[in-house]
XYZ file of N, CA and C in Angstrom:
333
model
N 16.325 6.150 10.363
C 16.039 4.808 10.805
C 14.611 4.683 11.321
N 14.073 5.716 11.914
C 12.704 5.633 12.435
C 11.699 5.308 11.342
N 11.875 5.895 10.170
C 10.966 5.619 9.062
C 11.034 4.144 8.689
N 12.234 3.583 8.655
C 12.399 2.183 8.311
C 11.684 1.291 9.325
N 11.801 1.608 10.592
C 11.158 0.805 11.639
C 9.642 0.860 11.481
N 9.085 2.054 11.256
C 7.635 2.189 11.086
C 7.170 1.456 9.836
N 7.916 1.602 8.760
C 7.568 0.931 7.503
C 7.608 -0.581 7.676
N 8.631 -1.077 8.313
C 8.788 -2.515 8.516
C 7.666 -3.064 9.409
N 7.340 -2.344 10.466
C 6.296 -2.797 11.380
C 4.936 -2.858 10.695
N 4.609 -1.859 9.907
C 3.313 -1.857 9.237
C 3.259 -2.887 8.129
N 4.341 -3.051 7.401
C 4.355 -3.997 6.293
C 4.313 -5.441 6.783
N 5.067 -5.741 7.806
C 5.198 -7.137 8.248
C 4.071 -7.618 9.138
N 3.458 -6.737 9.894
C 2.476 -7.247 10.842
C 1.081 -6.698 10.625
N 0.945 -5.419 10.629
C -0.391 -4.834 10.698
C -1.220 -5.017 9.439
N -0.683 -4.695 8.310
C -1.514 -4.669 7.110
C -1.835 -6.053 6.555
N -0.855 -6.802 6.105
C -1.205 -8.014 5.378
C -2.013 -9.015 6.176
N -1.612 -9.244 7.379
C -2.221 -10.336 8.120
C -3.579 -9.966 8.699
N -3.750 -8.753 9.161
C -5.046 -8.346 9.707
C -6.047 -8.039 8.605
N -5.588 -7.398 7.571
C -6.512 -6.932 6.538
C -7.020 -8.043 5.639
N -6.235 -9.076 5.449
C -6.650 -10.124 4.520
C -6.826 -11.466 5.222
N -7.031 -11.433 6.520
C -7.209 -12.667 7.290
C -8.377 -13.477 6.736
N -8.175 -14.751 6.650
C -9.241 -15.620 6.173
C -9.306 -15.747 4.668
N -8.428 -15.099 3.951
C -8.430 -15.194 2.492
C -7.220 -16.006 2.049
N -7.463 -17.222 1.669
C -6.366 -18.073 1.214
C -5.777 -17.547 -0.088
N -6.584 -16.816 -0.845
C -6.130 -16.334 -2.153
C -5.323 -15.040 -2.074
N -5.250 -14.419 -0.906
C -4.518 -13.149 -0.779
C -3.019 -13.422 -0.713
N -2.279 -12.669 -1.522
C -0.815 -12.788 -1.526
C -0.228 -11.399 -1.334
N 0.931 -11.341 -0.675
C 1.566 -10.067 -0.344
C 2.973 -10.043 -0.917
N 3.323 -8.902 -1.553
C 4.617 -8.789 -2.204
C 5.250 -7.422 -1.938
N 6.553 -7.372 -2.093
C 7.301 -6.131 -2.242
C 7.708 -6.109 -3.704
N 7.545 -4.957 -4.375
C 7.847 -4.863 -5.798
C 8.896 -3.784 -6.031
N 9.927 -4.131 -6.801
C 10.974 -3.168 -7.136
C 11.507 -3.485 -8.524
N 11.638 -2.437 -9.344
C 12.208 -2.613 -10.672
C 13.721 -2.464 -10.607
N 14.393 -2.837 -11.667
C 15.845 -2.679 -11.712
C 16.246 -1.204 -11.724
N 15.317 -0.338 -12.105
C 15.582 1.107 -12.112
C 15.353 1.735 -10.735
N 14.805 0.966 -9.784
C 14.613 1.467 -8.431
C 13.204 1.886 -8.073
N 12.273 1.874 -9.024
C 10.875 2.194 -8.704
C 10.316 1.053 -7.861
N 9.541 1.400 -6.819
C 9.062 0.344 -5.937
C 7.671 0.594 -5.378
N 7.078 -0.508 -4.941
C 5.825 -0.503 -4.193
C 6.128 -1.244 -2.901
N 5.915 -0.590 -1.766
C 6.254 -1.189 -0.471
C 5.441 -2.439 -0.177
N 4.171 -2.405 -0.516
C 3.313 -3.561 -0.285
C 2.345 -3.683 -1.445
N 2.405 -4.818 -2.112
C 1.497 -5.116 -3.213
C 0.653 -6.297 -2.764
N -0.650 -6.098 -2.699
C -1.562 -7.146 -2.241
C -2.364 -7.614 -3.438
N -2.336 -8.923 -3.655
C -3.108 -9.525 -4.735
C -4.242 -10.326 -4.102
N -5.459 -9.899 -4.390
C -6.634 -10.604 -3.900
C -7.333 -11.163 -5.124
N -7.555 -12.455 -5.117
C -8.076 -13.168 -6.276
C -7.050 -13.053 -7.409
N -7.484 -13.215 -8.600
C -6.555 -13.213 -9.726
C -6.365 -11.813 -10.290
N -5.177 -11.279 -10.126
C -4.776 -9.990 -10.689
C -5.577 -8.790 -10.179
N -6.197 -8.902 -9.033
C -6.822 -7.757 -8.392
C -5.761 -7.160 -7.465
N -4.993 -6.185 -7.973
C -3.836 -5.667 -7.253
C -4.143 -4.373 -6.510
N -3.658 -4.318 -5.282
C -3.774 -3.128 -4.444
C -2.354 -2.728 -4.062
N -1.988 -1.495 -4.397
C -0.633 -1.011 -4.135
C -0.641 -0.077 -2.933
N 0.337 -0.267 -2.039
C 0.438 0.559 -0.840
C 1.869 1.081 -0.723
N 1.993 2.388 -0.684
C 3.268 3.054 -0.410
C 3.215 3.484 1.052
N 4.264 3.245 1.796
C 4.260 3.548 3.225
C 5.176 4.731 3.492
N 4.596 5.788 4.074
C 5.335 7.011 4.397
C 5.132 7.352 5.859
N 6.165 7.806 6.507
C 6.045 8.231 7.901
C 5.644 9.701 7.999
N 5.830 10.430 6.940
C 5.558 11.873 6.921
C 4.089 12.173 7.209
N 3.839 13.337 7.777
C 2.456 13.742 8.053
C 1.796 14.367 6.832
N 2.579 14.699 5.815
C 2.037 15.235 4.561
C 2.648 14.433 3.407
N 2.114 13.245 3.141
C 2.714 12.364 2.143
C 2.482 12.844 0.718
N 3.307 12.361 -0.184
C 3.175 12.649 -1.608
C 3.369 11.349 -2.376
N 2.856 11.320 -3.590
C 3.009 10.150 -4.451
C 4.329 10.287 -5.201
N 5.194 9.300 -5.067
C 6.482 9.354 -5.761
C 6.307 8.910 -7.214
N 7.126 9.435 -8.107
C 7.043 9.028 -9.505
C 7.258 7.515 -9.692
N 8.142 6.918 -8.897
C 8.387 5.487 -9.002
C 7.173 4.659 -8.616
N 6.465 5.086 -7.569
C 5.247 4.392 -7.150
C 4.188 4.511 -8.247
N 4.026 5.698 -8.779
C 3.033 5.923 -9.836
C 3.344 5.059 -11.062
N 4.604 5.027 -11.477
C 4.995 4.247 -12.652
C 4.802 2.751 -12.416
N 5.181 2.281 -11.243
C 5.014 0.862 -10.913
C 3.539 0.470 -10.919
N 2.690 1.323 -10.358
C 1.245 1.055 -10.345
C 0.687 1.000 -11.760
N 1.129 1.920 -12.601
C 0.685 1.926 -14.000
C 1.139 0.658 -14.718
N 2.394 0.281 -14.516
C 2.937 -0.915 -15.168
C 2.167 -2.170 -14.766
N 1.826 -2.273 -13.489
C 1.151 -3.468 -12.975
C -0.371 -3.388 -13.060
N -0.876 -2.213 -13.436
C -2.324 -1.975 -13.516
C -3.021 -2.220 -12.175
N -2.455 -1.627 -11.126
C -3.043 -1.739 -9.789
C -4.424 -1.088 -9.777
N -5.398 -1.799 -9.256
C -6.778 -1.286 -9.235
C -6.995 -0.242 -8.152
N -6.323 -0.400 -7.018
C -6.427 0.570 -5.929
C -5.028 0.966 -5.513
N -4.882 2.244 -5.124
C -3.578 2.775 -4.752
C -3.720 3.608 -3.491
N -2.877 3.298 -2.514
C -2.915 4.016 -1.252
C -1.514 4.456 -0.849
N -1.451 5.596 -0.189
C -0.237 6.012 0.504
C -0.596 6.004 1.983
N -0.064 5.027 2.687
C -0.291 4.905 4.122
C 0.639 5.883 4.826
N 0.077 6.671 5.734
C 0.904 7.663 6.430
C 0.490 7.735 7.896
N 1.225 8.489 8.672
C 1.034 8.534 10.119
C -0.093 9.463 10.571
N -0.849 10.017 9.667
C -1.927 10.939 10.027
C -3.250 10.235 10.262
N -4.291 11.047 10.492
C -5.622 10.513 10.786
C -6.626 10.716 9.661
N -6.348 11.637 8.761
C -7.313 11.973 7.712
C -7.144 11.080 6.494
N -8.197 11.050 5.712
C -8.173 10.338 4.428
C -8.491 11.358 3.354
N -7.652 11.419 2.334
C -7.870 12.394 1.268
C -7.169 11.957 -0.013
N -7.666 12.441 -1.164
C -7.039 12.074 -2.436
C -5.713 12.811 -2.632
N -4.740 12.094 -3.182
C -3.457 12.695 -3.537
C -3.402 12.997 -5.035
N -4.113 12.196 -5.802
C -4.303 12.426 -7.230
C -5.559 11.657 -7.638
N -5.806 11.518 -8.923
C -7.047 10.875 -9.370
C -7.144 9.401 -8.986
N -6.001 8.759 -8.750
C -6.020 7.330 -8.505
C -5.522 6.913 -7.120
N -4.945 7.832 -6.372
C -4.268 7.478 -5.123
C -4.832 8.247 -3.942
N -5.042 7.541 -2.831
C -5.532 8.170 -1.608
C -4.487 8.084 -0.503
N -4.374 9.142 0.283
C -3.628 9.093 1.541
C -4.580 8.490 2.563
N -4.065 7.597 3.403
C -4.944 6.876 4.313
C -4.194 6.504 5.593
N -4.923 6.447 6.698
C -4.325 6.033 7.972
C -4.326 4.509 8.063
N -3.546 3.974 8.966
C -3.461 2.523 9.126
C -4.803 1.890 9.502
N -5.530 2.416 10.498
C -6.818 1.784 10.828
C -7.803 1.790 9.651
N -7.836 2.874 8.889
C -8.745 2.933 7.748
C -8.339 1.959 6.650
N -7.050 1.840 6.406
C -6.587 0.918 5.374
C -6.932 -0.515 5.751
N -6.671 -0.900 6.978
C -7.001 -2.262 7.419
C -8.505 -2.499 7.285
N -9.309 -1.534 7.660
C -10.751 -1.653 7.548
C -11.182 -1.806 6.091
N -10.653 -0.968 5.222
C -10.996 -1.040 3.790
C -10.615 -2.383 3.183
N -9.417 -2.827 3.477
C -8.941 -4.082 2.886
C -9.718 -5.284 3.413
N -10.147 -5.212 4.647
C -10.898 -6.349 5.202
C -12.282 -6.493 4.573
N -12.773 -5.434 3.944
C -14.090 -5.465 3.291
C -14.028 -5.940 1.846
N -12.843 -5.995 1.262
C -12.711 -6.408 -0.130
C -12.950 -7.900 -0.301
N -13.466 -8.235 -1.443
C -13.691 -9.657 -1.757
C -12.917 -10.049 -2.971
């Protein structure tokens, strides 16, 4: 249950509203396929500029196959795994592990 609470708190309050404040064109979604692959937070800035965020409570996050497939299907331009740590590092060629303050900072700089 703790993971659900952390995921819900970051998805509902911290990320979308702080990171994209002032952008009328920013839209926030949860994405899930009928097969169960999902993206916890999908942010659309402008037309089809998609940013995918997977939220993990673990201190050593990994990219799930469902997240990777969903990102490929939707052609997400940026991919992040938000986790409870402080460091920022690549998880694969397209996805970065990132802390909440860094993610909010990065997203607030996007146009």
